Amino acid sequence: MRKCAIFDLDGTLTQSEEGIWNGVRYAAEKLGFPEPDAATLRKFIGPPLGFSFREYMGMDEAMAETATMTYREYYNVHGLFENRVYPGIRRLLRTLKQEGWYIGIATGKPQKTSERVVAHFGLDKFVEKLCGPVGDHRPGKIELICDALPEGWDASIDDIWMIGDRKFDIEGAIGAGVKSIGVGYGYGSEEELRQAGCTQYCATVQDVIDFLCPGAAAPKGAFLSIEGLDGSGKGTQIRLLTDVIERFGFELQLTREPGGCPISEKLRDIILDKNHEEMDDVTEALLYAASRAQHVRQVIRPAVEAGKVLLCDRFVDSSVAYQGGGRQLGVQRVLDINAPAVDGTMPMATVYLDVDHETSMARRAAATELDRMELAGDSFHARTEAGYRELIARDPERFIVVDATRTPEEIGREVAQRVLARLMEAE
Ligand code: TMP
C-alpha cells in the first residue's frame, strides 16, 4: 500500500497574497484606477482575476481583460516570488519524505508558474509530480488530483490524502474518490471546509504532521552562526536574514552569545560591565565558556533537535578571535577552554561579515555607548581580526565570508543566497 499526499499550493504550502495584491495595485495604478483598499484586495484571492476586476473594481469586460494582462506583467516577474512558505511546511514535507510518502501537488495556478514558485523555494526536491493548468486547458480539481497521483494508483488500496485550504480542494478529493484534509491556516474557514465534507480538519501545519505521521521523529534542524568585528553590521544582517529564512518556511530561532538564556544573560552582564576593569583575561575567557556551556545545552541543542534553524549571534569563534587573538591567550588555549562547553556542537555554517578593524573602529566611534570589549584599544581589534582570519583559514568550508563594506542590501542579498543554499543542501 502506498501512502500519498497531494497538496494544493496557494494557501496550503505557500501564502501568496502579497504578490497578488501588489499585482492588483500595479494594474490599478497603471490603468488610472484608485488604489483598492485592504478589504477589496482580500476578495481577489480565490476567484478568477477577470471576475474580480469587474466585480470589485467596477471595470467593464474589456478593461478587466486589460487589467488581467497588466497584472500578469507584474506578477510573472515579481509577484510570483512575493510569497512565503508557511512555517512548518518544510518540516512536514521532510517528515513525509522520511516516512516514505509519495508527494504531489495539484494546483489551479498555471503549471509553469507553479513550478517556478516551487523551485524558487527549493521544495521541488520533495515533490514527485506537480500538476496545474497548461496552456488553454483548464482542468478542474478532480482531474488535477488524479493527474498528480502516481501511475496505477487505486484509492481502494492506497492511503491517499488531498490536503487543501478551500472547498474546491475538498470537493476535488471527493470527486476523485480520495480522503481529504482541510487546513485552517489558509484562505478558507473551518466552516467552509467542514461543510464541503473534509475527512479531517487540521487547524495548523503541526496538526497535519501529527495526523499523517503520528510519532515520527522530527527531522534535524540546523545550527548557524554569524560573526564579525564590532561594527561589522551584524544587527542589520541578522534582521534581513531572519526575514528571508522565515519566508522560505524554515522555523527560525534567534539567539546570541554571550547570553541566550537566563543564566548566560546574567553572565553576559558580568562580562560586559564597564566597571569590571580588573577582570583577568583568563576569567573573561572562562566566563564566556561557562555561558556557552549552558546555552548549548539549554537552547542550541534542543532547538536543532526540534527541527528549527537556530541562528546564533556569535559563538565559539568569537572567543577564539577576541580572547585567543585580541587578549593574546592563544588560539589553542581558548579552544581547549571551550571544548567541554561546545562538546562537539558546532554550526554547520558561519557567516563572517568581513570588514577590516579600521573600518569597524570608525563605525564604532559613531556609536553612543560602548561596552567593556568595545573600549579595548585599536591593537586589540587588529589582533581580533587576525584571529578570525586564522579561523577562516583553518575551516574554509564552514565559513561564508562576505565583503561587508558594501550597502546593507547588497550584503543581505549575498548572505541570504549563500545561507539558503547551505540550508537546502542539508535538508
Ligand atoms: P555583541 O556586541 O556582538 O553582542 O558582542 C558582545 C561583545 O563580546 C563583543 O565585543 C564580542 C565579545 N565576545 C567575546 O569577546 N568573546 C566571545 O566568546 C563572545 C561570544 C563575544
Short mmCIF file of C-alpha atoms and ligand atoms in Angstrom, two decimals:
data_model
loop_
_atom_site.label_atom_id
_atom_site.label_comp_id
_atom_site.label_asym_id
_atom_site.label_seq_id
_atom_site.Cartn_x
_atom_site.Cartn_y
_atom_site.Cartn_z
CA MET A 1 0.00 0.00 0.00
CA ARG A 2 1.33 3.39 -0.95
CA LYS A 3 0.86 6.46 1.18
CA CYS A 4 0.24 9.54 -0.99
CA ALA A 5 -0.16 13.18 -0.05
CA ILE A 6 -1.36 15.58 -2.74
CA PHE A 7 -1.14 19.25 -1.81
CA ASP A 8 -2.81 22.35 -3.05
CA LEU A 9 -0.26 25.20 -3.48
CA ASP A 10 -1.67 28.70 -2.71
CA GLY A 11 -2.98 28.87 0.83
CA THR A 12 -1.73 25.37 1.70
CA LEU A 13 2.01 25.29 1.03
CA THR A 14 2.52 28.99 0.34
CA GLN A 15 0.93 32.20 1.50
CA SER A 16 0.67 34.14 -1.72
CA GLU A 17 -1.38 37.26 -1.08
CA GLU A 18 1.49 39.77 -1.09
CA GLY A 19 2.38 39.19 -4.76
CA ILE A 20 -1.27 39.01 -5.80
CA TRP A 21 -2.12 42.27 -4.04
CA ASN A 22 0.90 44.05 -5.44
CA GLY A 23 -0.11 42.84 -8.91
CA VAL A 24 -3.63 44.22 -8.45
CA ARG A 25 -2.26 47.55 -7.13
CA TYR A 26 0.13 47.72 -10.09
CA ALA A 27 -2.68 47.16 -12.60
CA ALA A 28 -4.94 49.72 -10.87
CA GLU A 29 -2.25 52.38 -10.86
CA LYS A 30 -1.20 51.78 -14.46
CA LEU A 31 -4.78 51.97 -15.72
CA GLY A 32 -5.66 55.06 -13.64
CA PHE A 33 -7.97 53.40 -11.11
CA PRO A 34 -7.89 54.38 -7.41
CA GLU A 35 -5.78 52.13 -5.20
CA PRO A 36 -8.02 49.33 -3.89
CA ASP A 37 -8.39 49.16 -0.11
CA ALA A 38 -7.46 46.12 2.00
CA ALA A 39 -10.98 44.67 2.04
CA THR A 40 -11.18 44.80 -1.76
CA LEU A 41 -7.74 43.25 -2.16
CA ARG A 42 -8.67 40.36 0.11
CA LYS A 43 -11.53 39.42 -2.20
CA PHE A 44 -9.08 38.91 -5.08
CA ILE A 45 -7.70 35.70 -3.60
CA GLY A 46 -9.55 32.73 -4.99
CA PRO A 47 -11.81 33.82 -7.87
CA PRO A 48 -10.54 34.33 -11.45
CA LEU A 49 -8.89 37.74 -11.91
CA GLY A 50 -11.17 38.99 -14.68
CA PHE A 51 -14.19 38.36 -12.47
CA SER A 52 -12.62 40.24 -9.54
CA PHE A 53 -11.61 43.26 -11.61
CA ARG A 54 -15.20 43.52 -12.89
CA GLU A 55 -16.98 42.73 -9.67
CA TYR A 56 -14.83 44.54 -7.10
CA MET A 57 -13.35 47.41 -9.10
CA GLY A 58 -16.26 48.18 -11.42
CA MET A 59 -14.40 47.55 -14.69
CA ASP A 60 -16.17 46.59 -17.90
CA GLU A 61 -15.30 43.39 -19.74
CA ALA A 62 -12.60 44.91 -21.98
CA MET A 63 -10.95 46.86 -19.17
CA ALA A 64 -10.93 43.78 -16.92
CA GLU A 65 -9.17 41.88 -19.69
CA THR A 66 -6.51 44.62 -19.99
CA ALA A 67 -6.17 44.73 -16.20
CA THR A 68 -5.56 40.96 -16.10
CA MET A 69 -2.78 41.32 -18.69
CA THR A 70 -1.27 44.27 -16.82
CA TYR A 71 -1.42 42.27 -13.58
CA ARG A 72 0.50 39.41 -15.24
CA GLU A 73 3.22 41.85 -16.37
CA TYR A 74 3.96 42.41 -12.71
CA TYR A 75 3.08 39.02 -11.29
CA ASN A 76 5.17 36.87 -13.62
CA VAL A 77 8.31 38.86 -12.83
CA HIS A 78 7.95 39.95 -9.19
CA GLY A 79 4.67 38.82 -7.63
CA LEU A 80 5.48 35.17 -8.03
CA PHE A 81 8.26 35.44 -5.51
CA GLU A 82 6.46 37.81 -3.11
CA ASN A 83 5.30 34.67 -1.47
CA ARG A 84 6.00 32.82 1.76
CA VAL A 85 6.19 29.14 2.58
CA TYR A 86 4.01 28.61 5.66
CA PRO A 87 6.08 27.96 8.79
CA GLY A 88 6.47 24.23 9.37
CA ILE A 89 5.74 23.20 5.77
CA ARG A 90 9.36 22.21 5.13
CA ARG A 91 9.28 20.08 8.27
CA LEU A 92 6.00 18.48 7.15
CA LEU A 93 7.39 17.66 3.69
CA ARG A 94 10.65 16.35 5.13
CA THR A 95 8.79 14.19 7.64
CA LEU A 96 6.53 12.73 4.94
CA LYS A 97 9.52 12.01 2.71
CA GLN A 98 11.39 10.45 5.60
CA GLU A 99 8.39 8.20 6.27
CA GLY A 100 8.31 7.09 2.65
CA TRP A 101 5.29 9.05 1.41
CA TYR A 102 4.67 9.98 -2.23
CA ILE A 103 4.18 13.77 -2.51
CA GLY A 104 2.34 15.52 -5.34
CA ILE A 105 0.88 18.99 -5.97
CA ALA A 106 -2.47 19.72 -7.63
CA THR A 107 -2.96 23.46 -8.18
CA GLY A 108 -5.23 25.77 -10.10
CA LYS A 109 -2.30 28.13 -10.76
CA PRO A 110 -0.70 27.63 -14.20
CA GLN A 111 1.75 24.74 -14.10
CA LYS A 112 4.76 26.75 -15.37
CA THR A 113 4.21 29.49 -12.77
CA SER A 114 3.73 26.93 -10.01
CA GLU A 115 6.90 25.09 -10.99
CA ARG A 116 8.83 28.36 -10.75
CA VAL A 117 7.46 29.08 -7.27
CA VAL A 118 8.17 25.57 -6.01
CA ALA A 119 11.71 25.57 -7.46
CA HIS A 120 12.42 29.07 -6.11
CA PHE A 121 11.70 27.87 -2.58
CA GLY A 122 13.62 24.62 -3.08
CA LEU A 123 10.52 22.50 -2.49
CA ASP A 124 10.85 20.68 -5.82
CA LYS A 125 13.08 18.03 -4.29
CA PHE A 126 10.18 16.84 -2.15
CA VAL A 127 7.60 16.74 -4.94
CA GLU A 128 7.34 13.84 -7.37
CA LYS A 129 4.68 15.37 -9.61
CA LEU A 130 3.20 18.86 -9.95
CA CYS A 131 0.00 19.31 -11.95
CA GLY A 132 -1.59 22.61 -12.91
CA PRO A 133 -3.30 24.04 -15.99
CA VAL A 134 -1.14 24.01 -19.13
CA GLY A 135 -1.90 26.50 -21.93
CA ASP A 136 -5.63 26.96 -22.55
CA HIS A 137 -6.61 23.67 -20.95
CA ARG A 138 -8.25 24.48 -17.61
CA PRO A 139 -8.82 21.17 -15.84
CA GLY A 140 -10.96 21.01 -12.71
CA LYS A 141 -9.56 20.00 -9.34
CA ILE A 142 -10.66 16.35 -9.75
CA GLU A 143 -8.60 15.94 -12.92
CA LEU A 144 -5.63 17.74 -11.37
CA ILE A 145 -5.66 15.50 -8.29
CA CYS A 146 -5.90 12.31 -10.39
CA ASP A 147 -3.02 13.52 -12.62
CA ALA A 148 -0.83 14.33 -9.60
CA LEU A 149 -1.10 10.77 -8.25
CA PRO A 150 1.43 8.05 -9.14
CA GLU A 151 0.85 5.70 -12.09
CA GLY A 152 -1.66 2.96 -11.36
CA TRP A 153 -2.97 4.41 -8.07
CA ASP A 154 -6.03 2.82 -6.54
CA ALA A 155 -7.97 4.68 -3.86
CA SER A 156 -9.44 1.43 -2.53
CA ILE A 157 -5.97 0.07 -1.77
CA ASP A 158 -3.73 3.09 -1.35
CA ASP A 159 -3.80 5.56 1.53
CA ILE A 160 -4.40 8.80 -0.37
CA TRP A 161 -4.93 12.26 1.10
CA MET A 162 -5.63 15.57 -0.65
CA ILE A 163 -4.60 18.49 1.54
CA GLY A 164 -6.05 21.91 0.81
CA ASP A 165 -7.40 25.13 2.28
CA ARG A 166 -10.57 25.71 0.18
CA LYS A 167 -13.76 23.84 -0.53
CA PHE A 168 -12.62 23.28 -4.13
CA ASP A 169 -9.81 21.06 -2.83
CA ILE A 170 -12.19 19.01 -0.71
CA GLU A 171 -14.79 18.72 -3.48
CA GLY A 172 -11.99 17.65 -5.84
CA ALA A 173 -10.87 14.96 -3.40
CA ILE A 174 -14.42 13.63 -3.06
CA GLY A 175 -14.78 13.59 -6.84
CA ALA A 176 -11.51 11.70 -7.20
CA GLY A 177 -12.54 9.22 -4.51
CA VAL A 178 -9.71 10.05 -2.10
CA LYS A 179 -9.62 11.27 1.51
CA SER A 180 -9.04 14.92 2.35
CA ILE A 181 -7.61 17.21 4.98
CA GLY A 182 -8.91 20.75 5.20
CA VAL A 183 -6.31 23.12 6.65
CA GLY A 184 -7.41 26.12 8.67
CA TYR A 185 -4.33 28.34 8.28
CA GLY A 186 -5.01 29.20 4.62
CA TYR A 187 -7.78 31.20 2.97
CA GLY A 188 -10.82 29.06 3.75
CA SER A 189 -12.68 28.86 7.07
CA GLU A 190 -13.23 25.76 9.19
CA GLU A 191 -16.93 26.03 8.40
CA GLU A 192 -16.29 26.09 4.64
CA LEU A 193 -14.02 23.04 4.84
CA ARG A 194 -16.30 21.00 7.10
CA GLN A 195 -19.36 21.85 5.01
CA ALA A 196 -17.53 20.67 1.91
CA GLY A 197 -17.06 17.34 3.69
CA CYS A 198 -13.35 17.10 4.53
CA THR A 199 -12.38 13.77 6.08
CA GLN A 200 -10.23 15.58 8.63
CA TYR A 201 -9.81 19.20 9.67
CA CYS A 202 -6.37 20.44 10.80
CA ALA A 203 -6.04 23.96 12.17
CA THR A 204 -2.24 24.11 11.92
CA VAL A 205 0.66 22.58 10.00
CA GLN A 206 1.66 20.81 13.21
CA ASP A 207 -1.78 19.17 13.31
CA VAL A 208 -1.21 17.84 9.79
CA ILE A 209 2.16 16.38 10.85
CA ASP A 210 0.64 14.78 13.95
CA PHE A 211 -2.26 13.39 11.96
CA LEU A 212 -0.37 11.96 8.98
CA CYS A 213 2.83 10.92 10.74
CA PRO A 214 1.99 10.28 14.40
CA GLY A 215 5.08 9.60 16.49
CA ALA A 216 7.51 10.33 13.63
CA ALA A 217 10.86 11.78 14.72
CA ALA A 218 11.32 15.45 13.76
CA PRO A 219 13.94 15.84 11.02
CA LYS A 220 17.08 17.56 12.33
CA GLY A 221 17.22 21.34 12.11
CA ALA A 222 20.35 23.39 11.51
CA PHE A 223 22.74 25.45 13.60
CA LEU A 224 24.05 28.68 12.02
CA SER A 225 26.18 31.42 13.50
CA ILE A 226 27.12 34.92 12.44
CA GLU A 227 30.39 36.59 13.31
CA GLY A 228 32.28 39.82 12.71
CA LEU A 229 34.11 42.60 14.44
CA ASP A 230 32.07 45.11 16.44
CA GLY A 231 30.60 47.49 13.86
CA SER A 232 30.51 44.92 11.06
CA GLY A 233 26.74 45.40 10.66
CA LYS A 234 25.71 42.13 12.30
CA GLY A 235 22.46 43.51 13.74
CA THR A 236 21.17 44.68 10.35
CA GLN A 237 22.20 41.47 8.61
CA ILE A 238 20.51 39.33 11.25
CA ARG A 239 17.26 41.24 10.66
CA LEU A 240 17.48 40.81 6.89
CA LEU A 241 18.42 37.14 7.13
CA THR A 242 15.62 36.42 9.59
CA ASP A 243 13.08 37.70 7.09
CA VAL A 244 14.43 35.56 4.24
CA ILE A 245 14.83 32.37 6.27
CA GLU A 246 11.26 32.67 7.55
CA ARG A 247 9.92 33.49 4.10
CA PHE A 248 11.31 30.15 2.93
CA GLY A 249 9.33 28.33 5.63
CA PHE A 250 12.22 27.42 7.90
CA GLU A 251 11.33 27.72 11.57
CA LEU A 252 13.89 30.17 12.82
CA GLN A 253 15.04 30.66 16.39
CA LEU A 254 17.34 33.59 17.08
CA THR A 255 19.75 33.68 19.97
CA ARG A 256 23.00 35.36 20.98
CA GLU A 257 26.26 34.92 22.83
CA PRO A 258 27.19 35.75 25.43
CA GLY A 259 23.62 35.16 26.65
CA GLY A 260 20.61 33.45 25.10
CA CYS A 261 19.14 32.00 28.32
CA PRO A 262 18.70 33.42 31.85
CA ILE A 263 21.94 32.09 33.39
CA SER A 264 24.00 33.06 30.36
CA GLU A 265 22.42 36.52 30.19
CA LYS A 266 23.46 37.08 33.82
CA LEU A 267 26.98 36.06 32.91
CA ARG A 268 26.81 38.47 29.95
CA ASP A 269 26.09 41.36 32.30
CA ILE A 270 29.11 40.44 34.40
CA ILE A 271 31.41 40.04 31.39
CA LEU A 272 30.45 43.25 29.59
CA ASP A 273 30.14 45.52 32.65
CA LYS A 274 32.42 48.53 32.02
CA ASN A 275 33.13 48.80 35.76
CA HIS A 276 34.82 45.39 35.82
CA GLU A 277 38.14 46.85 34.73
CA GLU A 278 40.12 44.45 36.88
CA MET A 279 38.71 41.33 35.15
CA ASP A 280 41.52 38.97 34.31
CA ASP A 281 41.74 37.68 30.72
CA VAL A 282 41.51 34.05 31.87
CA THR A 283 38.44 34.85 33.99
CA GLU A 284 36.90 36.51 30.96
CA ALA A 285 37.58 33.50 28.70
CA LEU A 286 36.17 31.09 31.29
CA LEU A 287 33.05 33.18 31.79
CA TYR A 288 32.38 33.22 28.04
CA ALA A 289 32.88 29.44 28.00
CA ALA A 290 30.61 28.97 31.06
CA SER A 291 27.82 30.99 29.48
CA ARG A 292 28.27 28.94 26.28
CA ALA A 293 28.08 25.60 28.12
CA GLN A 294 24.64 26.49 29.47
CA HIS A 295 23.47 27.96 26.18
CA VAL A 296 24.50 24.92 24.10
CA ARG A 297 22.59 22.55 26.37
CA GLN A 298 19.56 24.66 27.21
CA VAL A 299 18.92 26.39 23.88
CA ILE A 300 21.00 25.33 20.89
CA ARG A 301 20.74 21.55 21.00
CA PRO A 302 17.02 21.38 21.87
CA ALA A 303 16.18 23.78 19.02
CA VAL A 304 18.13 21.78 16.43
CA GLU A 305 16.62 18.52 17.72
CA ALA A 306 13.15 20.04 17.27
CA GLY A 307 13.91 20.78 13.60
CA LYS A 308 14.48 24.54 13.96
CA VAL A 309 17.05 26.70 12.23
CA LEU A 310 18.95 28.15 15.16
CA LEU A 311 20.81 31.33 14.26
CA CYS A 312 23.30 32.38 16.90
CA ASP A 313 24.70 35.90 17.04
CA ARG A 314 28.36 34.92 17.79
CA PHE A 315 29.61 31.55 19.02
CA VAL A 316 32.93 29.96 19.95
CA ASP A 317 34.72 31.68 17.03
CA SER A 318 34.25 34.96 18.91
CA SER A 319 36.13 33.53 21.87
CA VAL A 320 38.95 32.30 19.67
CA ALA A 321 39.21 35.69 17.91
CA TYR A 322 38.65 38.01 20.91
CA GLN A 323 40.20 36.08 23.79
CA GLY A 324 42.67 34.00 21.76
CA GLY A 325 43.70 36.82 19.39
CA GLY A 326 42.64 40.10 21.00
CA ARG A 327 43.59 39.16 24.57
CA GLN A 328 46.52 37.06 23.34
CA LEU A 329 45.58 33.89 25.22
CA GLY A 330 46.33 31.91 22.05
CA VAL A 331 44.03 30.05 19.72
CA GLN A 332 44.69 26.56 21.09
CA ARG A 333 44.28 27.58 24.72
CA VAL A 334 40.90 29.13 24.05
CA LEU A 335 39.79 26.10 22.04
CA ASP A 336 40.82 23.90 24.96
CA ILE A 337 38.91 26.02 27.48
CA ASN A 338 35.83 25.80 25.26
CA ALA A 339 35.99 22.10 24.43
CA PRO A 340 33.74 20.96 27.32
CA ALA A 341 31.37 23.89 26.72
CA VAL A 342 30.90 23.24 23.00
CA ASP A 343 31.18 19.46 23.37
CA GLY A 344 31.11 18.81 19.64
CA THR A 345 28.16 21.11 18.85
CA MET A 346 29.38 23.34 16.01
CA PRO A 347 27.48 25.46 13.45
CA MET A 348 27.03 23.87 10.03
CA ALA A 349 27.72 27.31 8.54
CA THR A 350 29.09 30.57 9.91
CA VAL A 351 28.57 33.91 8.19
CA TYR A 352 31.59 36.15 8.60
CA LEU A 353 30.91 39.82 7.89
CA ASP A 354 34.24 40.90 6.59
CA VAL A 355 35.29 44.44 7.49
CA ASP A 356 38.82 45.33 8.49
CA HIS A 357 39.40 46.59 12.01
CA GLU A 358 39.97 50.21 10.90
CA THR A 359 36.54 50.37 9.29
CA SER A 360 34.99 48.64 12.28
CA MET A 361 36.66 51.13 14.66
CA ALA A 362 35.40 54.07 12.61
CA ARG A 363 31.85 52.70 12.67
CA ARG A 364 32.04 52.08 16.42
CA ALA A 365 33.26 55.59 17.07
CA ALA A 366 29.85 56.76 15.88
CA ALA A 367 28.05 54.56 18.42
CA THR A 368 26.99 56.17 21.68
CA GLU A 369 27.60 53.67 24.45
CA LEU A 370 30.47 51.22 24.22
CA ASP A 371 30.81 48.09 26.37
CA ARG A 372 33.97 46.77 28.03
CA MET A 373 35.09 44.85 24.94
CA GLU A 374 34.45 47.75 22.59
CA LEU A 375 36.50 50.01 24.83
CA ALA A 376 39.61 47.87 24.30
CA GLY A 377 42.29 49.54 22.19
CA ASP A 378 42.99 49.56 18.50
CA SER A 379 45.67 46.88 18.53
CA PHE A 380 43.24 44.60 20.40
CA HIS A 381 40.86 44.78 17.46
CA ALA A 382 43.66 44.27 14.94
CA ARG A 383 44.61 41.04 16.77
CA THR A 384 40.96 40.01 16.92
CA GLU A 385 40.70 40.42 13.15
CA ALA A 386 43.84 38.31 12.74
CA GLY A 387 42.23 35.68 14.98
CA TYR A 388 39.22 35.49 12.68
CA ARG A 389 41.46 35.21 9.62
CA GLU A 390 43.24 32.26 11.19
CA LEU A 391 39.94 30.52 11.95
CA ILE A 392 38.71 31.03 8.40
CA ALA A 393 41.95 29.58 7.02
CA ARG A 394 41.57 26.55 9.30
CA ASP A 395 37.95 25.87 8.39
CA PRO A 396 37.17 27.41 4.97
CA GLU A 397 34.27 25.02 4.32
CA ARG A 398 32.23 26.20 7.27
CA PHE A 399 32.74 29.95 6.81
CA ILE A 400 30.66 32.06 4.45
CA VAL A 401 32.88 35.13 4.13
CA VAL A 402 31.11 38.19 2.75
CA ASP A 403 32.51 41.59 1.94
CA ALA A 404 30.65 43.74 4.48
CA THR A 405 31.85 47.13 3.25
CA ARG A 406 29.01 47.32 0.70
CA THR A 407 25.44 48.56 1.24
CA PRO A 408 23.35 46.54 3.73
CA GLU A 409 21.03 45.43 0.87
CA GLU A 410 23.91 44.13 -1.28
CA ILE A 411 25.42 42.29 1.67
CA GLY A 412 21.99 40.95 2.63
CA ARG A 413 21.36 39.51 -0.84
CA GLU A 414 24.66 37.62 -0.83
CA VAL A 415 24.23 36.37 2.74
CA ALA A 416 20.67 35.19 2.03
CA GLN A 417 21.60 33.38 -1.15
CA ARG A 418 24.57 31.56 0.36
CA VAL A 419 22.88 30.66 3.65
CA LEU A 420 19.74 29.36 1.90
CA ALA A 421 21.89 27.22 -0.38
CA ARG A 422 23.51 25.59 2.66
CA LEU A 423 20.20 25.08 4.44
CA MET A 424 18.56 23.48 1.42
CA GLU A 425 21.58 21.30 0.74
CA ALA A 426 21.32 19.94 4.28
CA GLU A 427 17.60 19.08 4.02
P1 TMP B 1 27.87 41.76 20.74
O1 TMP B 1 28.11 43.23 20.91
O2 TMP B 1 28.02 41.29 19.32
O3 TMP B 1 26.63 41.27 21.42
O4 TMP B 1 29.07 41.01 21.49
C1 TMP B 1 29.47 41.36 22.75
C2 TMP B 1 30.96 41.51 22.84
O5 TMP B 1 31.51 40.31 23.38
C3 TMP B 1 31.67 41.75 21.53
O6 TMP B 1 32.58 42.81 21.71
C4 TMP B 1 32.43 40.48 21.28
C5 TMP B 1 32.63 39.92 22.64
N1 TMP B 1 32.76 38.47 22.73
C6 TMP B 1 33.99 37.91 23.13
O7 TMP B 1 34.93 38.61 23.35
N2 TMP B 1 34.06 36.55 23.23
C7 TMP B 1 33.01 35.72 23.00
O8 TMP B 1 33.12 34.50 23.12
C8 TMP B 1 31.75 36.33 22.59
C9 TMP B 1 30.57 35.46 22.33
C10 TMP B 1 31.69 37.70 22.48
#
